PDB file of C-alpha atoms and ligand atoms in Angstrom:
ATOM      1  CA  UNK A 979      -8.155  11.755 -10.651  1.00  0.00           C
ATOM      2  CA  UNK A 980      -6.589  13.497 -13.489  1.00  0.00           C
ATOM      3  CA  UNK A 981      -3.155  13.856 -11.841  1.00  0.00           C
ATOM      4  CA  UNK A 982      -3.136  10.356 -10.652  1.00  0.00           C
ATOM      5  CA  UNK A 983      -4.131   9.100 -14.037  1.00  0.00           C
ATOM      6  CA  UNK A 984      -0.958  10.583 -15.481  1.00  0.00           C
ATOM      7  CA  UNK A 985       1.260   8.480 -13.218  1.00  0.00           C
ATOM      8  CA  UNK A 986      -0.551   5.246 -14.210  1.00  0.00           C
ATOM      9  CA  UNK A 987       1.591   3.891 -16.983  1.00  0.00           C
ATOM     10  CA  UNK A 988       0.011   1.453 -19.404  1.00  0.00           C
ATOM     11  CA  UNK A 989       2.639   1.574 -22.167  1.00  0.00           C
ATOM     12  CA  UNK A 990       3.872  -1.698 -23.408  1.00  0.00           C
ATOM     13  CA  UNK A 991       7.324  -2.780 -24.640  1.00  0.00           C
ATOM     14  CA  UNK A 992       8.744  -6.111 -25.675  1.00  0.00           C
ATOM     15  CA  UNK A 993      11.389  -8.603 -24.516  1.00  0.00           C
ATOM     16  CA  UNK A 994      12.342 -11.210 -27.086  1.00  0.00           C
ATOM     17  CA  UNK A 995       9.121 -10.674 -28.913  1.00  0.00           C
ATOM     18  CA  UNK A 996       6.893 -10.958 -25.839  1.00  0.00           C
ATOM     19  CA  UNK A 997       4.828  -7.848 -24.966  1.00  0.00           C
ATOM     20  CA  UNK A 998       5.507  -6.768 -21.380  1.00  0.00           C
ATOM     21  CA  UNK A 999       4.811  -3.499 -19.522  1.00  0.00           C
ATOM     22  CA  UNK A1000       7.305  -0.878 -20.613  1.00  0.00           C
ATOM     23  CA  UNK A1001       8.497  -0.328 -16.999  1.00  0.00           C
ATOM     24  CA  UNK A1002       9.364  -3.930 -16.845  1.00  0.00           C
ATOM     25  CA  UNK A1003      11.265  -3.929 -20.123  1.00  0.00           C
ATOM     26  CA  UNK A1004      13.269  -0.981 -18.832  1.00  0.00           C
ATOM     27  CA  UNK A1005      14.698  -3.031 -15.949  1.00  0.00           C
ATOM     28  CA  UNK A1006      14.711  -6.317 -17.765  1.00  0.00           C
ATOM     29  CA  UNK A1007      18.353  -7.172 -17.020  1.00  0.00           C
ATOM     30  CA  UNK A1008      17.746  -6.862 -13.345  1.00  0.00           C
ATOM     31  CA  UNK A1009      14.594  -8.927 -13.471  1.00  0.00           C
ATOM     32  CA  UNK A1010      16.272 -11.577 -15.518  1.00  0.00           C
ATOM     33  CA  UNK A1011      19.313 -11.696 -13.152  1.00  0.00           C
ATOM     34  CA  UNK A1012      17.048 -12.232 -10.103  1.00  0.00           C
ATOM     35  CA  UNK A1013      18.589 -14.409  -7.563  1.00  0.00           C
ATOM     36  CA  UNK A1014      16.155 -17.036  -6.450  1.00  0.00           C
ATOM     37  CA  UNK A1015      16.754 -18.988  -3.180  1.00  0.00           C
ATOM     38  CA  UNK A1016      16.289 -22.669  -2.985  1.00  0.00           C
ATOM     39  CA  UNK A1017      13.325 -22.368  -0.557  1.00  0.00           C
ATOM     40  CA  UNK A1018      11.433 -19.931  -2.698  1.00  0.00           C
ATOM     41  CA  UNK A1019       8.116 -21.151  -3.940  1.00  0.00           C
ATOM     42  CA  UNK A1020       6.991 -19.709  -7.309  1.00  0.00           C
ATOM     43  CA  UNK A1021       3.454 -19.387  -8.513  1.00  0.00           C
ATOM     44  CA  UNK A1022       3.382 -18.954 -12.246  1.00  0.00           C
ATOM     45  CA  UNK A1023       0.420 -18.383 -14.430  1.00  0.00           C
ATOM     46  CA  UNK A1024      -0.787 -16.693 -17.623  1.00  0.00           C
ATOM     47  CA  UNK A1025      -2.802 -13.764 -16.432  1.00  0.00           C
ATOM     48  CA  UNK A1026      -6.308 -14.504 -15.134  1.00  0.00           C
ATOM     49  CA  UNK A1027      -5.771 -18.260 -14.653  1.00  0.00           C
ATOM     50  CA  UNK A1028      -6.514 -18.115 -10.917  1.00  0.00           C
ATOM     51  CA  UNK A1029      -3.297 -16.692  -9.588  1.00  0.00           C
ATOM     52  CA  UNK A1030      -4.864 -14.963  -6.636  1.00  0.00           C
ATOM     53  CA  UNK A1031      -6.691 -18.069  -5.683  1.00  0.00           C
ATOM     54  CA  UNK A1032      -3.684 -20.138  -5.667  1.00  0.00           C
ATOM     55  CA  UNK A1033      -1.755 -17.469  -3.743  1.00  0.00           C
ATOM     56  CA  UNK A1034      -4.331 -17.554  -0.920  1.00  0.00           C
ATOM     57  CA  UNK A1035      -4.282 -21.392  -0.910  1.00  0.00           C
ATOM     58  CA  UNK A1036      -0.504 -21.556  -0.863  1.00  0.00           C
ATOM     59  CA  UNK A1037      -0.212 -18.870   1.841  1.00  0.00           C
ATOM     60  CA  UNK A1038      -2.660 -20.826   4.037  1.00  0.00           C
ATOM     61  CA  UNK A1039      -0.757 -24.073   3.476  1.00  0.00           C
ATOM     62  CA  UNK A1040       2.555 -22.537   4.316  1.00  0.00           C
ATOM     63  CA  UNK A1041       1.060 -20.764   7.428  1.00  0.00           C
ATOM     64  CA  UNK A1042      -0.409 -24.072   8.591  1.00  0.00           C
ATOM     65  CA  UNK A1043      -3.982 -22.800   8.042  1.00  0.00           C
ATOM     66  CA  UNK A1044      -3.553 -19.643  10.145  1.00  0.00           C
ATOM     67  CA  UNK A1045      -6.223 -17.436   8.705  1.00  0.00           C
ATOM     68  CA  UNK A1046      -5.201 -14.504  10.752  1.00  0.00           C
ATOM     69  CA  UNK A1047      -1.638 -14.601   9.532  1.00  0.00           C
ATOM     70  CA  UNK A1048      -2.873 -14.658   6.002  1.00  0.00           C
ATOM     71  CA  UNK A1049      -4.720 -11.320   6.659  1.00  0.00           C
ATOM     72  CA  UNK A1050      -1.292  -9.691   7.503  1.00  0.00           C
ATOM     73  CA  UNK A1051      -1.170  -7.795   4.087  1.00  0.00           C
ATOM     74  CA  UNK A1052      -2.848  -7.688   0.714  1.00  0.00           C
ATOM     75  CA  UNK A1053      -1.996 -10.441  -1.780  1.00  0.00           C
ATOM     76  CA  UNK A1054       0.461  -8.288  -3.771  1.00  0.00           C
ATOM     77  CA  UNK A1055       2.521  -7.409  -0.624  1.00  0.00           C
ATOM     78  CA  UNK A1056       2.531 -11.004   0.729  1.00  0.00           C
ATOM     79  CA  UNK A1057       3.832 -12.481  -2.521  1.00  0.00           C
ATOM     80  CA  UNK A1058       5.949 -10.234  -4.581  1.00  0.00           C
ATOM     81  CA  UNK A1059       5.034 -10.095  -8.292  1.00  0.00           C
ATOM     82  CA  UNK A1060       8.542 -10.538  -9.722  1.00  0.00           C
ATOM     83  CA  UNK A1061       8.331  -8.402 -12.874  1.00  0.00           C
ATOM     84  CA  UNK A1062       5.893  -5.800 -11.614  1.00  0.00           C
ATOM     85  CA  UNK A1063       7.113  -2.217 -11.643  1.00  0.00           C
ATOM     86  CA  UNK A1064       4.652   0.372 -10.252  1.00  0.00           C
ATOM     87  CA  UNK A1065       5.127   4.178 -10.117  1.00  0.00           C
ATOM     88  CA  UNK A1066       7.151   5.446  -7.116  1.00  0.00           C
ATOM     89  CA  UNK A1067       6.778   5.355  -4.222  1.00  0.00           C
ATOM     90  CA  UNK A1068       5.227   1.753  -4.752  1.00  0.00           C
ATOM     91  CA  UNK A1069       8.109  -0.723  -4.394  1.00  0.00           C
ATOM     92  CA  UNK A1070       8.847  -2.940  -7.413  1.00  0.00           C
ATOM     93  CA  UNK A1071       8.384  -6.709  -7.172  1.00  0.00           C
ATOM     94  CA  UNK A1072      12.133  -7.085  -7.036  1.00  0.00           C
ATOM     95  CA  UNK A1073      12.414  -4.697  -4.142  1.00  0.00           C
ATOM     96  CA  UNK A1074       9.646  -6.462  -2.224  1.00  0.00           C
ATOM     97  CA  UNK A1075      11.282  -9.831  -2.862  1.00  0.00           C
ATOM     98  CA  UNK A1076      14.669  -8.540  -1.677  1.00  0.00           C
ATOM     99  CA  UNK A1077      13.213  -7.006   1.518  1.00  0.00           C
ATOM    100  CA  UNK A1078      11.175 -10.134   2.394  1.00  0.00           C
ATOM    101  CA  UNK A1079      11.881 -12.645   5.021  1.00  0.00           C
ATOM    102  CA  UNK A1080      12.625 -16.271   3.838  1.00  0.00           C
ATOM    103  CA  UNK A1081      11.001 -18.497   2.789  1.00  0.00           C
ATOM    104  CA  UNK A1082       9.307 -16.450   0.159  1.00  0.00           C
ATOM    105  CA  UNK A1083       6.363 -17.093  -2.118  1.00  0.00           C
ATOM    106  CA  UNK A1084       6.766 -15.258  -5.472  1.00  0.00           C
ATOM    107  CA  UNK A1085       4.418 -14.636  -8.331  1.00  0.00           C
ATOM    108  CA  UNK A1086       5.225 -14.389 -12.067  1.00  0.00           C
ATOM    109  CA  UNK A1087       3.334 -14.156 -15.381  1.00  0.00           C
ATOM    110  CA  UNK A1088       6.513 -14.701 -17.431  1.00  0.00           C
ATOM    111  CA  UNK A1089       6.473 -17.312 -20.206  1.00  0.00           C
ATOM    112  CA  UNK A1090       8.915 -20.012 -19.384  1.00  0.00           C
ATOM    113  CA  UNK A1091      11.683 -18.967 -21.764  1.00  0.00           C
ATOM    114  CA  UNK A1092      11.869 -15.534 -19.908  1.00  0.00           C
ATOM    115  CA  UNK A1093      12.036 -16.989 -16.344  1.00  0.00           C
ATOM    116  CA  UNK A1094      15.098 -15.848 -14.575  1.00  0.00           C
ATOM    117  CA  UNK A1095      17.405 -18.962 -14.680  1.00  0.00           C
ATOM    118  CA  UNK A1096      18.255 -18.778 -11.046  1.00  0.00           C
ATOM    119  CA  UNK A1097      14.881 -20.518 -10.320  1.00  0.00           C
ATOM    120  CA  UNK A1098      16.048 -23.545 -12.205  1.00  0.00           C
ATOM    121  CA  UNK A1099      19.631 -23.403 -10.845  1.00  0.00           C
ATOM    122  CA  UNK A1100      18.156 -23.444  -7.324  1.00  0.00           C
ATOM    123  CA  UNK A1101      15.703 -26.189  -8.218  1.00  0.00           C
ATOM    124  CA  UNK A1102      12.816 -24.172  -6.805  1.00  0.00           C
ATOM    125  CA  UNK A1103       9.334 -25.577  -6.576  1.00  0.00           C
ATOM    126  CA  UNK A1104       6.930 -23.995  -9.032  1.00  0.00           C
ATOM    127  CA  UNK A1105       3.213 -24.208  -9.083  1.00  0.00           C
ATOM    128  CA  UNK A1106       1.790 -23.444 -12.477  1.00  0.00           C
ATOM    129  CA  UNK A1107      -1.976 -22.741 -12.748  1.00  0.00           C
ATOM    130  CA  UNK A1108      -3.514 -22.941 -16.339  1.00  0.00           C
ATOM    131  CA  UNK A1109      -7.005 -22.057 -17.297  1.00  0.00           C
ATOM    132  CA  UNK A1110      -8.844 -22.743 -20.582  1.00  0.00           C
ATOM    133  CA  UNK A1111      -8.206 -20.132 -23.239  1.00  0.00           C
ATOM    134  CA  UNK A1112     -11.820 -19.162 -23.758  1.00  0.00           C
ATOM    135  CA  UNK A1113     -12.474 -18.170 -20.148  1.00  0.00           C
ATOM    136  CA  UNK A1114      -8.995 -16.704 -19.757  1.00  0.00           C
ATOM    137  CA  UNK A1115      -9.800 -14.428 -22.756  1.00  0.00           C
ATOM    138  CA  UNK A1116     -13.107 -13.344 -21.198  1.00  0.00           C
ATOM    139  CA  UNK A1117     -11.501 -12.698 -17.839  1.00  0.00           C
ATOM    140  CA  UNK A1118      -8.486 -10.779 -19.254  1.00  0.00           C
ATOM    141  CA  UNK A1119     -10.844  -8.652 -21.459  1.00  0.00           C
ATOM    142  CA  UNK A1120     -12.765  -7.546 -18.277  1.00  0.00           C
ATOM    143  CA  UNK A1121      -9.457  -7.158 -16.382  1.00  0.00           C
ATOM    144  CA  UNK A1122      -8.075  -4.824 -19.061  1.00  0.00           C
ATOM    145  CA  UNK A1123     -11.283  -2.789 -18.912  1.00  0.00           C
ATOM    146  CA  UNK A1124     -10.925  -2.168 -15.187  1.00  0.00           C
ATOM    147  CA  UNK A1125      -7.123  -2.020 -14.723  1.00  0.00           C
ATOM    148  CA  UNK A1126      -5.636   1.253 -16.078  1.00  0.00           C
ATOM    149  CA  UNK A1127      -2.201  -0.219 -15.751  1.00  0.00           C
ATOM    150  CA  UNK A1128      -2.934  -2.228 -18.849  1.00  0.00           C
ATOM    151  CA  UNK A1129      -3.921  -1.212 -22.414  1.00  0.00           C
ATOM    152  CA  UNK A1130      -7.542  -0.500 -23.076  1.00  0.00           C
ATOM    153  CA  UNK A1131      -8.958  -3.698 -24.677  1.00  0.00           C
ATOM    154  CA  UNK A1132     -11.333  -1.878 -27.074  1.00  0.00           C
ATOM    155  CA  UNK A1133     -14.639  -3.652 -27.787  1.00  0.00           C
ATOM    156  CA  UNK A1134     -15.085  -7.417 -27.403  1.00  0.00           C
ATOM    157  CA  UNK A1135     -14.679  -8.247 -31.072  1.00  0.00           C
ATOM    158  CA  UNK A1136     -11.469  -6.249 -31.260  1.00  0.00           C
ATOM    159  CA  UNK A1137     -10.141  -7.997 -28.177  1.00  0.00           C
ATOM    160  CA  UNK A1138     -11.082 -11.383 -29.510  1.00  0.00           C
ATOM    161  CA  UNK A1139      -8.679 -10.934 -32.392  1.00  0.00           C
ATOM    162  CA  UNK A1140      -6.030  -9.291 -30.221  1.00  0.00           C
ATOM    163  CA  UNK A1141      -5.930 -12.115 -27.705  1.00  0.00           C
ATOM    164  CA  UNK A1142      -6.046 -14.852 -30.405  1.00  0.00           C
ATOM    165  CA  UNK A1143      -3.038 -13.237 -32.090  1.00  0.00           C
ATOM    166  CA  UNK A1144      -1.118 -13.211 -28.828  1.00  0.00           C
ATOM    167  CA  UNK A1145      -0.943  -9.432 -28.928  1.00  0.00           C
ATOM    168  CA  UNK A1146      -1.642  -8.966 -25.259  1.00  0.00           C
ATOM    169  CA  UNK A1147       0.638  -8.254 -22.297  1.00  0.00           C
ATOM    170  CA  UNK A1148       2.679 -11.341 -21.437  1.00  0.00           C
ATOM    171  CA  UNK A1149       2.116 -12.662 -24.934  1.00  0.00           C
ATOM    172  CA  UNK A1150       0.320 -15.692 -26.393  1.00  0.00           C
ATOM    173  CA  UNK A1151      -1.774 -17.927 -24.145  1.00  0.00           C
ATOM    174  CA  UNK A1152      -0.676 -20.844 -26.368  1.00  0.00           C
ATOM    175  CA  UNK A1153       2.973 -20.248 -25.980  1.00  0.00           C
ATOM    176  CA  UNK A1154       2.634 -19.823 -22.250  1.00  0.00           C
ATOM    177  CA  UNK A1155       0.602 -22.948 -21.327  1.00  0.00           C
ATOM    178  CA  UNK A1156       2.620 -25.066 -23.780  1.00  0.00           C
ATOM    179  CA  UNK A1157       6.035 -23.850 -22.693  1.00  0.00           C
ATOM    180  CA  UNK A1158       5.367 -24.446 -19.033  1.00  0.00           C
ATOM    181  CA  UNK A1159       3.701 -27.858 -19.878  1.00  0.00           C
ATOM    182  CA  UNK A1160       7.176 -28.901 -21.332  1.00  0.00           C
ATOM    183  CA  UNK A1161       9.077 -27.473 -18.421  1.00  0.00           C
ATOM    184  CA  UNK A1162       7.320 -29.708 -15.923  1.00  0.00           C
ATOM    185  CA  UNK A1163       9.089 -32.699 -17.295  1.00  0.00           C
ATOM    186  CA  UNK A1164      12.520 -31.221 -16.515  1.00  0.00           C
ATOM    187  CA  UNK A1165      11.870 -29.251 -13.270  1.00  0.00           C
ATOM    188  CA  UNK A1166       9.823 -29.348 -10.106  1.00  0.00           C
ATOM    189  CA  UNK A1167       6.754 -27.854 -11.653  1.00  0.00           C
ATOM    190  CA  UNK A1168       3.239 -28.873 -10.383  1.00  0.00           C
ATOM    191  CA  UNK A1169       0.860 -28.118 -13.224  1.00  0.00           C
ATOM    192  CA  UNK A1170      -2.630 -27.395 -11.986  1.00  0.00           C
ATOM    193  CA  UNK A1171      -5.896 -26.530 -13.819  1.00  0.00           C
ATOM    194  CA  UNK A1172      -8.309 -23.905 -12.776  1.00  0.00           C
ATOM    195  CA  UNK A1173     -11.159 -26.220 -13.949  1.00  0.00           C
ATOM    196  CA  UNK A1174      -9.927 -28.969 -11.680  1.00  0.00           C
ATOM    197  CA  UNK A1175      -9.735 -26.510  -8.747  1.00  0.00           C
ATOM    198  CA  UNK A1176     -13.340 -25.573  -9.502  1.00  0.00           C
ATOM    199  CA  UNK A1177     -14.415 -29.232  -9.703  1.00  0.00           C
ATOM    200  CA  UNK A1178     -12.815 -30.358  -6.465  1.00  0.00           C
ATOM    201  CA  UNK A1179     -10.924 -27.655  -4.592  1.00  0.00           C
ATOM    202  CA  UNK A1180     -10.058 -29.907  -1.680  1.00  0.00           C
ATOM    203  CA  UNK A1181      -8.370 -32.562  -3.935  1.00  0.00           C
ATOM    204  CA  UNK A1182      -6.270 -29.773  -5.552  1.00  0.00           C
ATOM    205  CA  UNK A1183      -5.320 -28.159  -2.181  1.00  0.00           C
ATOM    206  CA  UNK A1184      -4.060 -31.647  -1.024  1.00  0.00           C
ATOM    207  CA  UNK A1185      -2.092 -31.957  -4.244  1.00  0.00           C
ATOM    208  CA  UNK A1186      -0.345 -28.691  -3.500  1.00  0.00           C
ATOM    209  CA  UNK A1187       0.221 -29.704   0.146  1.00  0.00           C
ATOM    210  CA  UNK A1188       1.851 -32.916  -0.903  1.00  0.00           C
ATOM    211  CA  UNK A1189       3.964 -31.207  -3.553  1.00  0.00           C
ATOM    212  CA  UNK A1190       5.322 -28.872  -0.768  1.00  0.00           C
ATOM    213  CA  UNK A1191       6.028 -31.828   1.458  1.00  0.00           C
ATOM    214  CA  UNK A1192       3.553 -30.564   4.135  1.00  0.00           C
ATOM    215  CA  UNK A1193       1.244 -32.504   6.281  1.00  0.00           C
ATOM    216  CA  UNK A1194      -1.989 -30.853   7.409  1.00  0.00           C
ATOM    217  CA  UNK A1195      -4.984 -32.325   9.379  1.00  0.00           C
ATOM    218  CA  UNK A1196      -8.347 -32.774   7.757  1.00  0.00           C
ATOM    219  CA  UNK A1197      -9.663 -29.971   9.931  1.00  0.00           C
ATOM    220  CA  UNK A1198      -7.020 -27.467   8.699  1.00  0.00           C
ATOM    221  CA  UNK A1199      -7.608 -28.478   5.072  1.00  0.00           C
ATOM    222  CA  UNK A1200     -11.283 -27.889   5.674  1.00  0.00           C
ATOM    223  CA  UNK A1201     -10.520 -24.420   7.002  1.00  0.00           C
ATOM    224  CA  UNK A1202      -8.315 -23.678   4.011  1.00  0.00           C
ATOM    225  CA  UNK A1203     -11.107 -24.724   1.759  1.00  0.00           C
ATOM    226  CA  UNK A1204     -13.609 -22.449   3.359  1.00  0.00           C
ATOM    227  CA  UNK A1205     -11.282 -19.472   3.428  1.00  0.00           C
ATOM    228  CA  UNK A1206     -10.544 -19.719  -0.261  1.00  0.00           C
ATOM    229  CA  UNK A1207     -13.923 -20.074  -1.831  1.00  0.00           C
ATOM    230  CA  UNK A1208     -14.941 -17.373  -4.345  1.00  0.00           C
ATOM    231  CA  UNK A1209     -17.359 -15.901  -1.852  1.00  0.00           C
ATOM    232  CA  UNK A1210     -14.881 -15.827   0.971  1.00  0.00           C
ATOM    233  CA  UNK A1211     -12.161 -14.229  -1.097  1.00  0.00           C
ATOM    234  CA  UNK A1212     -14.448 -11.690  -2.701  1.00  0.00           C
ATOM    235  CA  UNK A1213     -15.305 -10.460   0.747  1.00  0.00           C
ATOM    236  CA  UNK A1214     -11.630 -10.502   2.025  1.00  0.00           C
ATOM    237  CA  UNK A1215     -10.081  -7.061   1.659  1.00  0.00           C
ATOM    238  CA  UNK A1216      -6.646  -8.751   1.751  1.00  0.00           C
ATOM    239  CA  UNK A1217      -7.431 -10.902  -1.162  1.00  0.00           C
ATOM    240  CA  UNK A1218      -9.832  -9.007  -3.456  1.00  0.00           C
ATOM    241  CA  UNK A1219      -7.602  -6.196  -4.593  1.00  0.00           C
ATOM    242  CA  UNK A1220      -9.885  -3.485  -3.132  1.00  0.00           C
ATOM    243  CA  UNK A1221      -6.943  -1.785  -1.575  1.00  0.00           C
ATOM    244  CA  UNK A1222      -5.517  -0.726  -4.916  1.00  0.00           C
ATOM    245  CA  UNK A1223      -6.602   2.869  -5.570  1.00  0.00           C
ATOM    246  CA  UNK A1224      -9.641   3.100  -7.860  1.00  0.00           C
ATOM    247  CA  UNK A1225      -7.709   5.206 -10.347  1.00  0.00           C
ATOM    248  CA  UNK A1226      -5.606   2.088 -11.081  1.00  0.00           C
ATOM    249  CA  UNK A1227      -8.215  -0.705 -10.609  1.00  0.00           C
ATOM    250  CA  UNK A1228     -11.797   0.439 -11.011  1.00  0.00           C
ATOM    251  CA  UNK A1229     -13.869  -2.298  -9.564  1.00  0.00           C
ATOM    252  CA  UNK A1230     -17.046  -0.400 -10.621  1.00  0.00           C
ATOM    253  CA  UNK A1231     -16.106  -1.111 -14.187  1.00  0.00           C
ATOM    254  CA  UNK A1232     -15.617  -4.782 -13.428  1.00  0.00           C
ATOM    255  CA  UNK A1233     -14.765  -6.296 -10.046  1.00  0.00           C
ATOM    256  CA  UNK A1234     -11.410  -8.159  -9.637  1.00  0.00           C
ATOM    257  CA  UNK A1235     -13.506 -10.972  -8.114  1.00  0.00           C
ATOM    258  CA  UNK A1236     -15.736 -11.001 -11.179  1.00  0.00           C
ATOM    259  CA  UNK A1237     -17.572 -14.309 -11.610  1.00  0.00           C
ATOM    260  CA  UNK A1238     -15.257 -17.243 -10.763  1.00  0.00           C
ATOM    261  CA  UNK A1239     -16.915 -19.847 -12.909  1.00  0.00           C
ATOM    262  CA  UNK A1240     -16.022 -22.234 -15.793  1.00  0.00           C
ATOM    263  CA  UNK A1241     -17.787 -21.534 -19.096  1.00  0.00           C
ATOM    264  CA  UNK A1242     -18.536 -17.722 -18.925  1.00  0.00           C
ATOM    265  CA  UNK A1243     -17.139 -17.661 -22.476  1.00  0.00           C
ATOM    266  CA  UNK A1244     -20.555 -18.809 -23.702  1.00  0.00           C
ATOM    267  CA  UNK A1245     -21.888 -15.480 -22.671  1.00  0.00           C
ATOM    268  CA  UNK A1246     -19.437 -13.610 -24.816  1.00  0.00           C
ATOM    269  CA  UNK A1247     -18.386 -15.732 -27.869  1.00  0.00           C
ATOM    270  CA  UNK A1248     -20.585 -15.617 -30.958  1.00  0.00           C
ATOM    271  CA  UNK A1249     -20.995 -18.712 -32.968  1.00  0.00           C
ATOM    272  CA  UNK A1250     -18.744 -17.270 -35.675  1.00  0.00           C
ATOM    273  CA  UNK A1251     -16.096 -16.395 -33.059  1.00  0.00           C
ATOM    274  CA  UNK A1252     -16.298 -19.882 -31.618  1.00  0.00           C
ATOM    275  CA  UNK A1253     -15.615 -21.322 -35.096  1.00  0.00           C
ATOM    276  CA  UNK A1254     -12.576 -19.088 -35.649  1.00  0.00           C
ATOM    277  CA  UNK A1255     -11.282 -19.860 -32.187  1.00  0.00           C
ATOM    278  CA  UNK A1256     -11.655 -23.607 -32.555  1.00  0.00           C
ATOM    279  CA  UNK A1257      -9.816 -23.619 -35.896  1.00  0.00           C
ATOM    280  CA  UNK A1258      -6.850 -21.631 -34.355  1.00  0.00           C
ATOM    281  CA  UNK A1259      -6.929 -23.677 -31.211  1.00  0.00           C
ATOM    282  CA  UNK A1260      -6.523 -26.954 -32.857  1.00  0.00           C
ATOM    283  CA  UNK A1261      -3.848 -25.573 -35.200  1.00  0.00           C
ATOM    284  CA  UNK A1262      -1.807 -24.362 -32.221  1.00  0.00           C
ATOM    285  CA  UNK A1263      -2.459 -27.355 -29.967  1.00  0.00           C
ATOM    286  CA  UNK A1264      -1.891 -30.072 -32.489  1.00  0.00           C
ATOM    287  CA  UNK A1265       0.427 -32.767 -31.327  1.00  0.00           C
ATOM    288  CA  UNK A1266       0.332 -31.878 -27.664  1.00  0.00           C
ATOM    289  CA  UNK A1267      -1.138 -34.097 -24.837  1.00  0.00           C
ATOM    290  CA  UNK A1268      -2.117 -30.918 -22.868  1.00  0.00           C
ATOM    291  CA  UNK A1269      -5.824 -30.799 -22.814  1.00  0.00           C
ATOM    292  CA  UNK A1270      -8.272 -28.329 -21.307  1.00  0.00           C
ATOM    293  CA  UNK A1271     -11.924 -28.396 -20.359  1.00  0.00           C
ATOM    294  CA  UNK A1272     -14.182 -25.391 -21.236  1.00  0.00           C
ATOM    295  CA  UNK A1273     -17.238 -26.390 -19.227  1.00  0.00           C
ATOM    296  CA  UNK A1274     -17.826 -27.846 -15.871  1.00  0.00           C
TER     297      UNK A1274
HETATM  298  P1  LIG B1219     -13.143 -14.265 -13.662  1.00  0.00           P
HETATM  299  O1  LIG B1219     -12.780 -12.968 -14.258  1.00  0.00           O
HETATM  300  O2  LIG B1219     -13.490 -15.312 -14.742  1.00  0.00           O
HETATM  301  O3  LIG B1219     -14.259 -14.139 -12.685  1.00  0.00           O
HETATM  302  P2  LIG B1219      -5.973 -13.983 -11.507  1.00  0.00           P
HETATM  303  O4  LIG B1219      -5.957 -14.134 -10.036  1.00  0.00           O
HETATM  304  O5  LIG B1219      -5.033 -14.962 -12.151  1.00  0.00           O
HETATM  305  O6  LIG B1219      -5.911 -12.576 -12.060  1.00  0.00           O
HETATM  306  O7  LIG B1219      -7.347 -14.654 -11.904  1.00  0.00           O
HETATM  307  C1  LIG B1219      -8.564 -13.984 -11.699  1.00  0.00           C
HETATM  308  C2  LIG B1219      -9.722 -14.811 -12.058  1.00  0.00           C
HETATM  309  O8  LIG B1219      -9.836 -15.905 -10.988  1.00  0.00           O
HETATM  310  C3  LIG B1219     -11.053 -14.127 -12.018  1.00  0.00           C
HETATM  311  O9  LIG B1219     -11.910 -14.873 -12.961  1.00  0.00           O
HETATM  312  C4  LIG B1219     -11.506 -14.339 -10.563  1.00  0.00           C
HETATM  313  O10 LIG B1219     -12.897 -14.183 -10.473  1.00  0.00           O
HETATM  314  C5  LIG B1219     -11.061 -15.830 -10.408  1.00  0.00           C
HETATM  315  N1  LIG B1219     -10.996 -16.173  -8.987  1.00  0.00           N
HETATM  316  C6  LIG B1219     -10.381 -15.584  -8.012  1.00  0.00           C
HETATM  317  N2  LIG B1219     -10.488 -16.165  -6.747  1.00  0.00           N
HETATM  318  C7  LIG B1219     -11.293 -17.262  -6.994  1.00  0.00           C
HETATM  319  C8  LIG B1219     -11.783 -18.278  -6.186  1.00  0.00           C
HETATM  320  N3  LIG B1219     -11.586 -18.367  -4.933  1.00  0.00           N
HETATM  321  N4  LIG B1219     -12.569 -19.303  -6.768  1.00  0.00           N
HETATM  322  C9  LIG B1219     -12.790 -19.258  -8.179  1.00  0.00           C
HETATM  323  N5  LIG B1219     -12.362 -18.240  -9.012  1.00  0.00           N
HETATM  324  C10 LIG B1219     -11.521 -17.287  -8.436  1.00  0.00           C
END
């Protein structure tokens, strides 16, 4: 894979102090000036919050539960990843979005202050998925190990500090979840928690359905639920990222559909790390009414 490896770019740059892939920074003006349409639906998340899961749920809701239609293409082609820039000939998120039929479902990991303003101007509906910081950290660590498009995370103790300092691609978890939490009071943002989706997936699917102004029968909702379980998605080549070449995502290092549980942080955090984490967490989260659960 040596030649292929050379085209995989994992260099990082920065936009307004937020670490982003260098290729994204290079076309930042274009990304920021993206023209949203009023019927666009945006899924926004900090990385590893359950983006892909929500994408599958959303696609099924929009397609009226038609499972076959949702197998038309892999996740990343069905829902353009706005700020993603891959090596040629893979089209950028912007290109995919421009070529797509309306209405579109789009994905972003941008912190709220970097979102292209046209989404607010068009009053687009946004679904934000948040996941507790400890499990996000663990999931992101394993993702950076397997995804050569992102920096090598180093060992766990190194990564623990890097993540807590917000020195990871897309920036600080704290800034992200708090920024979007505020935005929900001014815009059409449905704020959903990964832990709630795990606790009662059907309830959360219905929440999304109502937010989109859709009506689906009990039977269809049941189908959506079954098609979006961790097991079903892990086996679905259109949802499990297995179609990305292994020199980019190496599932033998850590599969994209890794564990899909709440509380895996307990298998990674030492007692000392947990103490450091808790201190920083409460320092950063003081005064907010945004709360997370770290166990099921
Ligand atoms: P883990 O690494 O903890 O297993 P994203 O799509 O934002 O990159 O998030 C990926 C995380 O969501 C991974 O977490 C993945 O396993 C989990 N995930 C994906 N689909 C899921 C599903 N249907 N149910 C539960 N978790 C899911």
